[in-house]
mmCIF file with all atom_site columns, C-alpha atoms in Angstrom:
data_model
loop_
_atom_site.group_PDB
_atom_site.id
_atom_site.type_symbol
_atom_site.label_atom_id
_atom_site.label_alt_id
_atom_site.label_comp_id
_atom_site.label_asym_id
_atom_site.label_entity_id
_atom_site.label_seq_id
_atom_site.pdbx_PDB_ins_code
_atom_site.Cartn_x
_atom_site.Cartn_y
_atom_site.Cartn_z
_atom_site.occupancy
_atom_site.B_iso_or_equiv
_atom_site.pdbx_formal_charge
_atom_site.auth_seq_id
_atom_site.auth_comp_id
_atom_site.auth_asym_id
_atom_site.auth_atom_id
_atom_site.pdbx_PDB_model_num
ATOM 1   C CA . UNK A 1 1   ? 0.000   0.000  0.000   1.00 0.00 ? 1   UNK A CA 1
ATOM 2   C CA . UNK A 1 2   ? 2.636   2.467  0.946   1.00 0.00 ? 2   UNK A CA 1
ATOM 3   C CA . UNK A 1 3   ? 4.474   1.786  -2.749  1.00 0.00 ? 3   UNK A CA 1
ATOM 4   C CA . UNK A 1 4   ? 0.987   2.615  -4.467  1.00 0.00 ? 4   UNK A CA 1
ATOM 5   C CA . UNK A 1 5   ? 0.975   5.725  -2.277  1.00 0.00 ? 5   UNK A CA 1
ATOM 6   C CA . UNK A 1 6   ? 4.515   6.655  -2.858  1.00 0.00 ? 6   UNK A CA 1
ATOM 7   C CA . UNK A 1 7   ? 4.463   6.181  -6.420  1.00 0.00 ? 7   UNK A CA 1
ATOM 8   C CA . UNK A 1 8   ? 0.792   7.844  -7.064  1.00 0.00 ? 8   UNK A CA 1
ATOM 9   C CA . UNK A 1 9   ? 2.604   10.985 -4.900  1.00 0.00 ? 9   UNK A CA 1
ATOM 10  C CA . UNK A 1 10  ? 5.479   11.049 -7.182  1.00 0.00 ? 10  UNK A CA 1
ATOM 11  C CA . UNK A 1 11  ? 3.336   11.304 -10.460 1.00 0.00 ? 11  UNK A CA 1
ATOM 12  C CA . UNK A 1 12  ? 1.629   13.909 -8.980  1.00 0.00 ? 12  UNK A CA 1
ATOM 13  C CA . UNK A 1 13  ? 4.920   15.893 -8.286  1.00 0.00 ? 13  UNK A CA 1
ATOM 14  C CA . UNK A 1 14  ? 5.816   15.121 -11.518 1.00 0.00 ? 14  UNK A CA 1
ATOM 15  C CA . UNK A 1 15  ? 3.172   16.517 -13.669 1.00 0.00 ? 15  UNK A CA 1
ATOM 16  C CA . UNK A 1 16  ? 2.511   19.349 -10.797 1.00 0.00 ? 16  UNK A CA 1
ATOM 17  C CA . UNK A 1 17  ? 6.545   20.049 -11.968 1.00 0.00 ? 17  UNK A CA 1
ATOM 18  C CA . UNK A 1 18  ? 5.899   20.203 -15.584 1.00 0.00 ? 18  UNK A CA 1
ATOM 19  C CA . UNK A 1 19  ? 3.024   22.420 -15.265 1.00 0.00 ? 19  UNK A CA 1
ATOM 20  C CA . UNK A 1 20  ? 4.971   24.628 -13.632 1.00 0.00 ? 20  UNK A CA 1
ATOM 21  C CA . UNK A 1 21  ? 7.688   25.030 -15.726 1.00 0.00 ? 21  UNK A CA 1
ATOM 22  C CA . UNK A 1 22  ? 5.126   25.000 -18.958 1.00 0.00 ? 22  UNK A CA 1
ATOM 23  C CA . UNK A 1 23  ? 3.431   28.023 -17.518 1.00 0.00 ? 23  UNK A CA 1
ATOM 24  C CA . UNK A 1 24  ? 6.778   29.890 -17.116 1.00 0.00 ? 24  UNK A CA 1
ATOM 25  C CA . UNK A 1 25  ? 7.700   28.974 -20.531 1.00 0.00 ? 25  UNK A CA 1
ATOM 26  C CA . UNK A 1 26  ? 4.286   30.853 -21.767 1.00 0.00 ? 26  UNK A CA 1
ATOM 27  C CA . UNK A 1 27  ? 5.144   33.962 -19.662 1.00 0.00 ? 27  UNK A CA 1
ATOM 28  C CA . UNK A 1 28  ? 8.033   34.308 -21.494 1.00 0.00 ? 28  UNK A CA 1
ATOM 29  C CA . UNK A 1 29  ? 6.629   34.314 -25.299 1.00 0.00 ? 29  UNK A CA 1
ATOM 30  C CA . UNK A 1 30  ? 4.847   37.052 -24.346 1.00 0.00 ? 30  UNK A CA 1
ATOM 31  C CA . UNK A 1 31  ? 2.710   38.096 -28.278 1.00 0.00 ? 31  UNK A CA 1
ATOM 32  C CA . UNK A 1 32  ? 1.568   41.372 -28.847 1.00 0.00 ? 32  UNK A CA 1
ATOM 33  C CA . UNK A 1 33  ? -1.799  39.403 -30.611 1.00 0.00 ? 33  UNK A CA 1
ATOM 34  C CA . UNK A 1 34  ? -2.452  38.268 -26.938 1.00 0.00 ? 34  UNK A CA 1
ATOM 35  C CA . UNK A 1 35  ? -2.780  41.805 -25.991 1.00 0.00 ? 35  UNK A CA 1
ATOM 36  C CA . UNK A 1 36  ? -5.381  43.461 -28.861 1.00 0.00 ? 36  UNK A CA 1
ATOM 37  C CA . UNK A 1 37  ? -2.887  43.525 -31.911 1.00 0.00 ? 37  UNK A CA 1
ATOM 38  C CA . UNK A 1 38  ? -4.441  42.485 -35.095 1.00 0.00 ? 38  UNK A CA 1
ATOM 39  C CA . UNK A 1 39  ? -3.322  44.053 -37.749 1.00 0.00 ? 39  UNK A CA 1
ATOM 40  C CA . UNK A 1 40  ? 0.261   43.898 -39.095 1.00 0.00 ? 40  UNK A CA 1
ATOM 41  C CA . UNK A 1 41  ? 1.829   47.444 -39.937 1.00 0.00 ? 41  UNK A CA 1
ATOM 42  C CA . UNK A 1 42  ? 3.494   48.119 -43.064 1.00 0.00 ? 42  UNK A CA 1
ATOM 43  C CA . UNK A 1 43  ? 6.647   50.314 -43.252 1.00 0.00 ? 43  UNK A CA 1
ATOM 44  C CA . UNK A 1 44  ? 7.011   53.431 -45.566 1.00 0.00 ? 44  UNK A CA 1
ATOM 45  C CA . UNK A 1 45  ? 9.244   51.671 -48.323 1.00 0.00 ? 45  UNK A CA 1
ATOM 46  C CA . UNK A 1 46  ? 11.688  54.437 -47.723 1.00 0.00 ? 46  UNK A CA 1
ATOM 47  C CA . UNK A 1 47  ? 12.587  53.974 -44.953 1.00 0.00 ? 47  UNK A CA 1
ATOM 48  C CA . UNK A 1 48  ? 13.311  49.928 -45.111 1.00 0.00 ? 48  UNK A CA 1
ATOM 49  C CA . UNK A 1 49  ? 17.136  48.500 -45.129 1.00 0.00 ? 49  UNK A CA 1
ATOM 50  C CA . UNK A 1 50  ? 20.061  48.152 -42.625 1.00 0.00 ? 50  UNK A CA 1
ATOM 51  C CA . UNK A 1 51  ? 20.754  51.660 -41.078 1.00 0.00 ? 51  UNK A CA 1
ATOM 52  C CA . UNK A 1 52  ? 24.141  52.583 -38.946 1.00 0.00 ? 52  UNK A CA 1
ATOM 53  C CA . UNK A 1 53  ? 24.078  55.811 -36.661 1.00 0.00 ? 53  UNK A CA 1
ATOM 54  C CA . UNK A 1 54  ? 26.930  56.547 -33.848 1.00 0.00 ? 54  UNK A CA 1
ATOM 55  C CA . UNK A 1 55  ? 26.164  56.472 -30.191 1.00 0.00 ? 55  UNK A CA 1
ATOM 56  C CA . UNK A 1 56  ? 28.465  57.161 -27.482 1.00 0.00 ? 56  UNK A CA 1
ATOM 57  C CA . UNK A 1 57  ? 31.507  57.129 -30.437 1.00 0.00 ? 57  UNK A CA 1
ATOM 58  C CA . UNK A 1 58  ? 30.664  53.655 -31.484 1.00 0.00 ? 58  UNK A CA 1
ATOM 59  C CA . UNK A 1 59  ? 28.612  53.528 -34.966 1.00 0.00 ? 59  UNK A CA 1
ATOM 60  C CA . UNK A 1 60  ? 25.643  50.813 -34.744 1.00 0.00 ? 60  UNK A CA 1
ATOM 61  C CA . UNK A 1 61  ? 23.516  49.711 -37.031 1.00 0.00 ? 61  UNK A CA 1
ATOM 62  C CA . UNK A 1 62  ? 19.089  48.340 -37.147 1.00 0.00 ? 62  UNK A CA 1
ATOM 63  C CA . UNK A 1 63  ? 17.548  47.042 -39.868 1.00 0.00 ? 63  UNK A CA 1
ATOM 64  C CA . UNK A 1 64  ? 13.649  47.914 -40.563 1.00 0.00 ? 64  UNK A CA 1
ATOM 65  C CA . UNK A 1 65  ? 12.024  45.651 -42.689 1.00 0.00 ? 65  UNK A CA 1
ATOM 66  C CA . UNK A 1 66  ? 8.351   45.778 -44.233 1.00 0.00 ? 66  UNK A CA 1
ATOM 67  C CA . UNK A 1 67  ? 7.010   44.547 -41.203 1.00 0.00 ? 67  UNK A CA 1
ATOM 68  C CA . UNK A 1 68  ? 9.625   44.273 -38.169 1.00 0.00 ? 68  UNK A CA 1
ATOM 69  C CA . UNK A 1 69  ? 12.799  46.761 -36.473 1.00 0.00 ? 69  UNK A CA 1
ATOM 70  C CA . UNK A 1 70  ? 15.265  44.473 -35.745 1.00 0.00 ? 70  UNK A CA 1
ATOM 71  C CA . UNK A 1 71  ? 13.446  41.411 -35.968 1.00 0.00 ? 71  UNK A CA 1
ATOM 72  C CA . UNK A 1 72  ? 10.093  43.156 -33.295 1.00 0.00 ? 72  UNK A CA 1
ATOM 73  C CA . UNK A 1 73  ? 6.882   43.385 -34.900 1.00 0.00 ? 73  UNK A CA 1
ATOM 74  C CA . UNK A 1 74  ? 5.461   46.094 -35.906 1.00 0.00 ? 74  UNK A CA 1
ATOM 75  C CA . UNK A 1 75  ? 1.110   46.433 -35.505 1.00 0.00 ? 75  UNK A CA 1
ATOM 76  C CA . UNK A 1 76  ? -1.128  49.425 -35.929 1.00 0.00 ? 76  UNK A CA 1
ATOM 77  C CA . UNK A 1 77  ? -2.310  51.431 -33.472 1.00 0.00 ? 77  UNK A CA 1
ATOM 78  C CA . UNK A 1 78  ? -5.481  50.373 -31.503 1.00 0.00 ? 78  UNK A CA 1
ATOM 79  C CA . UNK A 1 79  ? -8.034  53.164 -31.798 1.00 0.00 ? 79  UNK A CA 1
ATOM 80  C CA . UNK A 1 80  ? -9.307  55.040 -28.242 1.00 0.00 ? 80  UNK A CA 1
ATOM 81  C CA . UNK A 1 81  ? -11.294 53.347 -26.564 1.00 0.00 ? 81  UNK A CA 1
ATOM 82  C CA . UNK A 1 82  ? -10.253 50.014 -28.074 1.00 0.00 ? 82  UNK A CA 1
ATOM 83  C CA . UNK A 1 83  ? -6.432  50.622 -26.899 1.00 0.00 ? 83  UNK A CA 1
ATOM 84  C CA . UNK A 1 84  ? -8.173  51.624 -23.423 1.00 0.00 ? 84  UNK A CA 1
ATOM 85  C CA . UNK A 1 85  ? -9.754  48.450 -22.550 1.00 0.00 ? 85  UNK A CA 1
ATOM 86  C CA . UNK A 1 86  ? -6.466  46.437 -23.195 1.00 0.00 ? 86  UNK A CA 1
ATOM 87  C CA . UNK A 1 87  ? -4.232  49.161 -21.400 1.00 0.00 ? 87  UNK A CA 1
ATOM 88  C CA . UNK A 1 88  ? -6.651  48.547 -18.125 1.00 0.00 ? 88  UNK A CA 1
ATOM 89  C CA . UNK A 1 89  ? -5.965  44.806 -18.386 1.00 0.00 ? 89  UNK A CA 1
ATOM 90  C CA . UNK A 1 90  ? -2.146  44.764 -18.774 1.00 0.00 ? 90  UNK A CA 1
ATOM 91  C CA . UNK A 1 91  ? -2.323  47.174 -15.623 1.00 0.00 ? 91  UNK A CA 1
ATOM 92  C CA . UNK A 1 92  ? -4.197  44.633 -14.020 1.00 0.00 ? 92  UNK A CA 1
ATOM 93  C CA . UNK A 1 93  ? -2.437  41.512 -15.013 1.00 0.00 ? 93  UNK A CA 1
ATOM 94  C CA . UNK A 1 94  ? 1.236   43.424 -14.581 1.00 0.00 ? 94  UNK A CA 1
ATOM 95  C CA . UNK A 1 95  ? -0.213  44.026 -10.508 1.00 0.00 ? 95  UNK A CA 1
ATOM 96  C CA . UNK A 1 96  ? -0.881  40.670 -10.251 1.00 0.00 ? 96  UNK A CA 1
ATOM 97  C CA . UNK A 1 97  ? 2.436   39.325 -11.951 1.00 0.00 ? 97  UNK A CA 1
ATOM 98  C CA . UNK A 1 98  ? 4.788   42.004 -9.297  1.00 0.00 ? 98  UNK A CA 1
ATOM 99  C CA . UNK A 1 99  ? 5.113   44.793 -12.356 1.00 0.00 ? 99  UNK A CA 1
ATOM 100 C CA . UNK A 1 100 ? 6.744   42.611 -14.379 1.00 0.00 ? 100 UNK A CA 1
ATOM 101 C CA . UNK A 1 101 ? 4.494   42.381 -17.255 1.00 0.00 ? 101 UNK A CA 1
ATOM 102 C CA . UNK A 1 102 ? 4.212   45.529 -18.956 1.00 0.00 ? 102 UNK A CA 1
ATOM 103 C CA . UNK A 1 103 ? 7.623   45.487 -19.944 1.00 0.00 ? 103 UNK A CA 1
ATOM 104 C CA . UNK A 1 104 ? 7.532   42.167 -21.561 1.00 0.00 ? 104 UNK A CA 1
ATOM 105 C CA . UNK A 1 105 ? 4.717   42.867 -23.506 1.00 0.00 ? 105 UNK A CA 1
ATOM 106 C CA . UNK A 1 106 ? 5.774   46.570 -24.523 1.00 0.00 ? 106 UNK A CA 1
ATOM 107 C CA . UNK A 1 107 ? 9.273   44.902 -25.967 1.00 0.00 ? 107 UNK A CA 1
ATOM 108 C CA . UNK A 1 108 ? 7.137   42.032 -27.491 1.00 0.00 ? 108 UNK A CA 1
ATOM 109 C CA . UNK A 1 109 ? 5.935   44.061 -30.451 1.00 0.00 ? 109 UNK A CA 1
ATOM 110 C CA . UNK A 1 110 ? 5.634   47.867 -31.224 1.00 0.00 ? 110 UNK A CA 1
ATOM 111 C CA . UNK A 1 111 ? 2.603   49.655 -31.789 1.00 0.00 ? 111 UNK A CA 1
ATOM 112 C CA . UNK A 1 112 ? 3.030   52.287 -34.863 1.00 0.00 ? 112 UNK A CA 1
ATOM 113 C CA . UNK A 1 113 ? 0.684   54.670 -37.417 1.00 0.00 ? 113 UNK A CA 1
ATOM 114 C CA . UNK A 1 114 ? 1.997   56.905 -39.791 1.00 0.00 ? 114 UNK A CA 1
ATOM 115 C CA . UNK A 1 115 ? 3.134   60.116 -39.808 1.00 0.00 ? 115 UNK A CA 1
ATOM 116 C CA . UNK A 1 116 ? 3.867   63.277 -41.407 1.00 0.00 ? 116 UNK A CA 1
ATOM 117 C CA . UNK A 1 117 ? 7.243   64.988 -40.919 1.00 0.00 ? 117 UNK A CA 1
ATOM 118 C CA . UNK A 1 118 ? 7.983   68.577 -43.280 1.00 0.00 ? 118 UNK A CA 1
ATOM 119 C CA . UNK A 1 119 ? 5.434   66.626 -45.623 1.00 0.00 ? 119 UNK A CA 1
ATOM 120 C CA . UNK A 1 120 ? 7.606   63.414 -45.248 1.00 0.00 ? 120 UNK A CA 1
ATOM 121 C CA . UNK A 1 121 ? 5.553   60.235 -45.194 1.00 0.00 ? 121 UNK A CA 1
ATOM 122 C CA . UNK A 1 122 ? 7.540   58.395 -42.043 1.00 0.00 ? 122 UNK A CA 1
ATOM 123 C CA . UNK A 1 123 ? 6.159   56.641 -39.059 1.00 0.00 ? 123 UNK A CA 1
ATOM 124 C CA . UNK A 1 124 ? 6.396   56.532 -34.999 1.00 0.00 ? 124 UNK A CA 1
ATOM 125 C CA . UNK A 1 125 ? 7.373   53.092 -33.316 1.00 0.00 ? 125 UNK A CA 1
ATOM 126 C CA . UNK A 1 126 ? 5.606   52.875 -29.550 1.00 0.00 ? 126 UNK A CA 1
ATOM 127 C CA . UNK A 1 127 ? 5.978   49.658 -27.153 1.00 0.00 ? 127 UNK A CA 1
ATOM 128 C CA . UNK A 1 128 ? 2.445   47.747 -27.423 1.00 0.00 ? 128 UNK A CA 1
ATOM 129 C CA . UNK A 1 129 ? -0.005  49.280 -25.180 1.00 0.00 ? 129 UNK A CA 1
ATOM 130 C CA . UNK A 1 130 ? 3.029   52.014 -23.902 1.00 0.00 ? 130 UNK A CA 1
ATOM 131 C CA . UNK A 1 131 ? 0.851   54.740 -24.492 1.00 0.00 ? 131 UNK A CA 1
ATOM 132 C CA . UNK A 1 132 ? 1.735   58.317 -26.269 1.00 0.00 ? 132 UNK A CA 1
ATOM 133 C CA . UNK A 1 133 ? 5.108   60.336 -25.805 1.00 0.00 ? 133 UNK A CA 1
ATOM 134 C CA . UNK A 1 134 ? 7.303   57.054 -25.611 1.00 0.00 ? 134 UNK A CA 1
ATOM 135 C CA . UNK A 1 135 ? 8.570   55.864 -28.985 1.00 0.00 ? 135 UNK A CA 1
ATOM 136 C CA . UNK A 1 136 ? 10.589  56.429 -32.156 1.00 0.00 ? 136 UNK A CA 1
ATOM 137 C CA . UNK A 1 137 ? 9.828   58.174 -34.682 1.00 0.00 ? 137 UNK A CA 1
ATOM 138 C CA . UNK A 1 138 ? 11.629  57.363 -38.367 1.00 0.00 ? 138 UNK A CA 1
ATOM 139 C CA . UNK A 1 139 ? 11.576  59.563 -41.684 1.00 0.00 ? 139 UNK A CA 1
ATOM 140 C CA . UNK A 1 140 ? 13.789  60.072 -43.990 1.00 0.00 ? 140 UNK A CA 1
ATOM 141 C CA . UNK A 1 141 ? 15.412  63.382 -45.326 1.00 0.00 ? 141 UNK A CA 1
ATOM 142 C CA . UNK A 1 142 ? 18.124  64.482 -47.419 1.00 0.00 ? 142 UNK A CA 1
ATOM 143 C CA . UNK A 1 143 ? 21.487  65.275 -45.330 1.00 0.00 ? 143 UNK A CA 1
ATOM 144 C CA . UNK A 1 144 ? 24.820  67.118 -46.672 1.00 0.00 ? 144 UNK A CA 1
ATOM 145 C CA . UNK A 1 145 ? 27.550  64.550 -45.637 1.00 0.00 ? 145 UNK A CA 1
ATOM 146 C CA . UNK A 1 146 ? 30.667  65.468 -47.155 1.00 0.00 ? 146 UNK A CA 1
ATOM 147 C CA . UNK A 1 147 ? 29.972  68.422 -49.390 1.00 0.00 ? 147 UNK A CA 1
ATOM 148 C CA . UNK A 1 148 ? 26.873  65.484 -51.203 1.00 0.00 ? 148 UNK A CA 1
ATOM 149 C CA . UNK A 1 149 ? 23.911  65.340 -50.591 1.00 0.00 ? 149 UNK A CA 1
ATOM 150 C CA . UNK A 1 150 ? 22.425  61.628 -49.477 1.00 0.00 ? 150 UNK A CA 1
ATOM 151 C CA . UNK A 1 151 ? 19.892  60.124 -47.953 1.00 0.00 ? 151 UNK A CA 1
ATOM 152 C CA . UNK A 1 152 ? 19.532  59.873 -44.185 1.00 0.00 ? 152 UNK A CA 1
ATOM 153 C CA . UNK A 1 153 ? 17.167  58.502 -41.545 1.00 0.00 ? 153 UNK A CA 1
ATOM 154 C CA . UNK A 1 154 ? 15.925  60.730 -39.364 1.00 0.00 ? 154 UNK A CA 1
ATOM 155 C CA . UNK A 1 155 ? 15.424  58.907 -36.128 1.00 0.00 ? 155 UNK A CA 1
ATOM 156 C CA . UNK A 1 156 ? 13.418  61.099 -33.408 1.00 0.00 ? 156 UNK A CA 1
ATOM 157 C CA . UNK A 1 157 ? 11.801  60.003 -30.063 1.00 0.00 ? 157 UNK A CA 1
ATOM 158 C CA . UNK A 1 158 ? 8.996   61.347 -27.454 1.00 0.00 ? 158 UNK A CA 1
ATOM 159 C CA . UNK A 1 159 ? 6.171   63.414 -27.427 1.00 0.00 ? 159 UNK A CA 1
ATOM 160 C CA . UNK A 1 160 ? 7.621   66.562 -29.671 1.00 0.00 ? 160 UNK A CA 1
ATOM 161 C CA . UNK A 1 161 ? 9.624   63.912 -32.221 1.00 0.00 ? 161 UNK A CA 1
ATOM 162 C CA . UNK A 1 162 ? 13.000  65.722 -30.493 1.00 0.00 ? 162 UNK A CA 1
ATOM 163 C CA . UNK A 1 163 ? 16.025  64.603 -32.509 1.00 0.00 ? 163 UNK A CA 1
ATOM 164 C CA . UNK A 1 164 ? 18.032  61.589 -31.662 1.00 0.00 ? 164 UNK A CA 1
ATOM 165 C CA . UNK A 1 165 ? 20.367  61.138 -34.480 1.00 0.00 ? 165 UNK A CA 1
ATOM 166 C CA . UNK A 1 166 ? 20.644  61.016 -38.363 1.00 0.00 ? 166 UNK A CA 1
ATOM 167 C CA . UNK A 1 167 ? 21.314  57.047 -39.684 1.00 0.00 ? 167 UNK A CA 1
ATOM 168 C CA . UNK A 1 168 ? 22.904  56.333 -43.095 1.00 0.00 ? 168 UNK A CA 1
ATOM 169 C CA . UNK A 1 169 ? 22.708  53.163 -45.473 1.00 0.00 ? 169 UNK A CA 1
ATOM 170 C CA . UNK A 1 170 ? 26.340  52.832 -45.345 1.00 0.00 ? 170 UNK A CA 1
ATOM 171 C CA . UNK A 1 171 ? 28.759  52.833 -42.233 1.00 0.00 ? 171 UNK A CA 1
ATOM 172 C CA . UNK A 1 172 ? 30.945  55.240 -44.232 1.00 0.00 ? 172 UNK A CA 1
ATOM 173 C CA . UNK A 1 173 ? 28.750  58.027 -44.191 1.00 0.00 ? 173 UNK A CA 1
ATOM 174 C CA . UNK A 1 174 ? 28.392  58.242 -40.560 1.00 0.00 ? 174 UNK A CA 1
ATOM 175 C CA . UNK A 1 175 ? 30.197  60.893 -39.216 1.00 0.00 ? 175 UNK A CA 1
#
């Protein structure tokens, strides 16, 4: 009797020990489309390719794609009251899981719309469900590097679109 026991107690452990670890996997592949995003957001041709800017004297380099920066993917904007509803929730569920939600899903995709910059089709990049004033905004613009005139990336962030930096298609051109 106490082998029955002993061995019905270990299966339990067992599968009580995979469902554990099963439900941390799932926290971790955290999808935007879990959270309200539906549909995909298309990037200005423009601005598409491999980009390289310099930060702190070290020149780096993103790629935006049709549908993804650097591999994240990129969904349209939920309207008002729409983005609302799901912003209320992730406050909820990031209480429950110690504030350690919102982050995960605000780096799991990026919310975005287009824009107009000096009559520059571009578009602004925000973490899903971030809310205003907190993303990237990308457009590009002609730039005199060199005494020539080229083609640049504008990259600005926050509520005014304040400049970050300029990015170029080719690592040569950054200054």
């Amino acid at each position: 009797m106490k082998k029955k026991f002993l061995l019905l107690l270990s299966a339990f452990l067992l599968v009580l020990g995979l469902a554990s670890v099963s439900s941390k996997t799932d926290a971790a592949t955290i999808k935007a489309t879990d959270w309200g995003a539906k549909k995909v957001f298309t990037t200005p041709k423009k601005t598409r390719g491999t980009w390289y800017y310099k930060e702190d004297k070290k020149v780096k380099k993103f790629k935006i794609t049709a549908y993804t920066i650097d591999g994240v993917k990129l969904y349209k904007d939920l309207n008002g009251k729409t983005s609302d509803k799901w912003v209320n929730k992730l406050i909820k569920a990031d209480k429950k899981a110690n504030y350690k939600l919102a982050d995960k899903v605000g780096e799991s995709a990026w919310a975005c719309h287009t824009i107009k910059y000096h009559k520059i089709t571009g578009f602004n990049a925000d973490g899903w469900l971030a809310g205003s004033g907190d993303g990237f905004y990308y457009v590009t613009v002609k730039k005199n590097v060199k005494g020539k005139k080229v083609n640049a990336l504008r990259v600005g962030e926050g509520a005014g679109n304040y400049l970050s930096y300029y990015a170029y298609k080719s690592r040569k051109l950054v200054k």
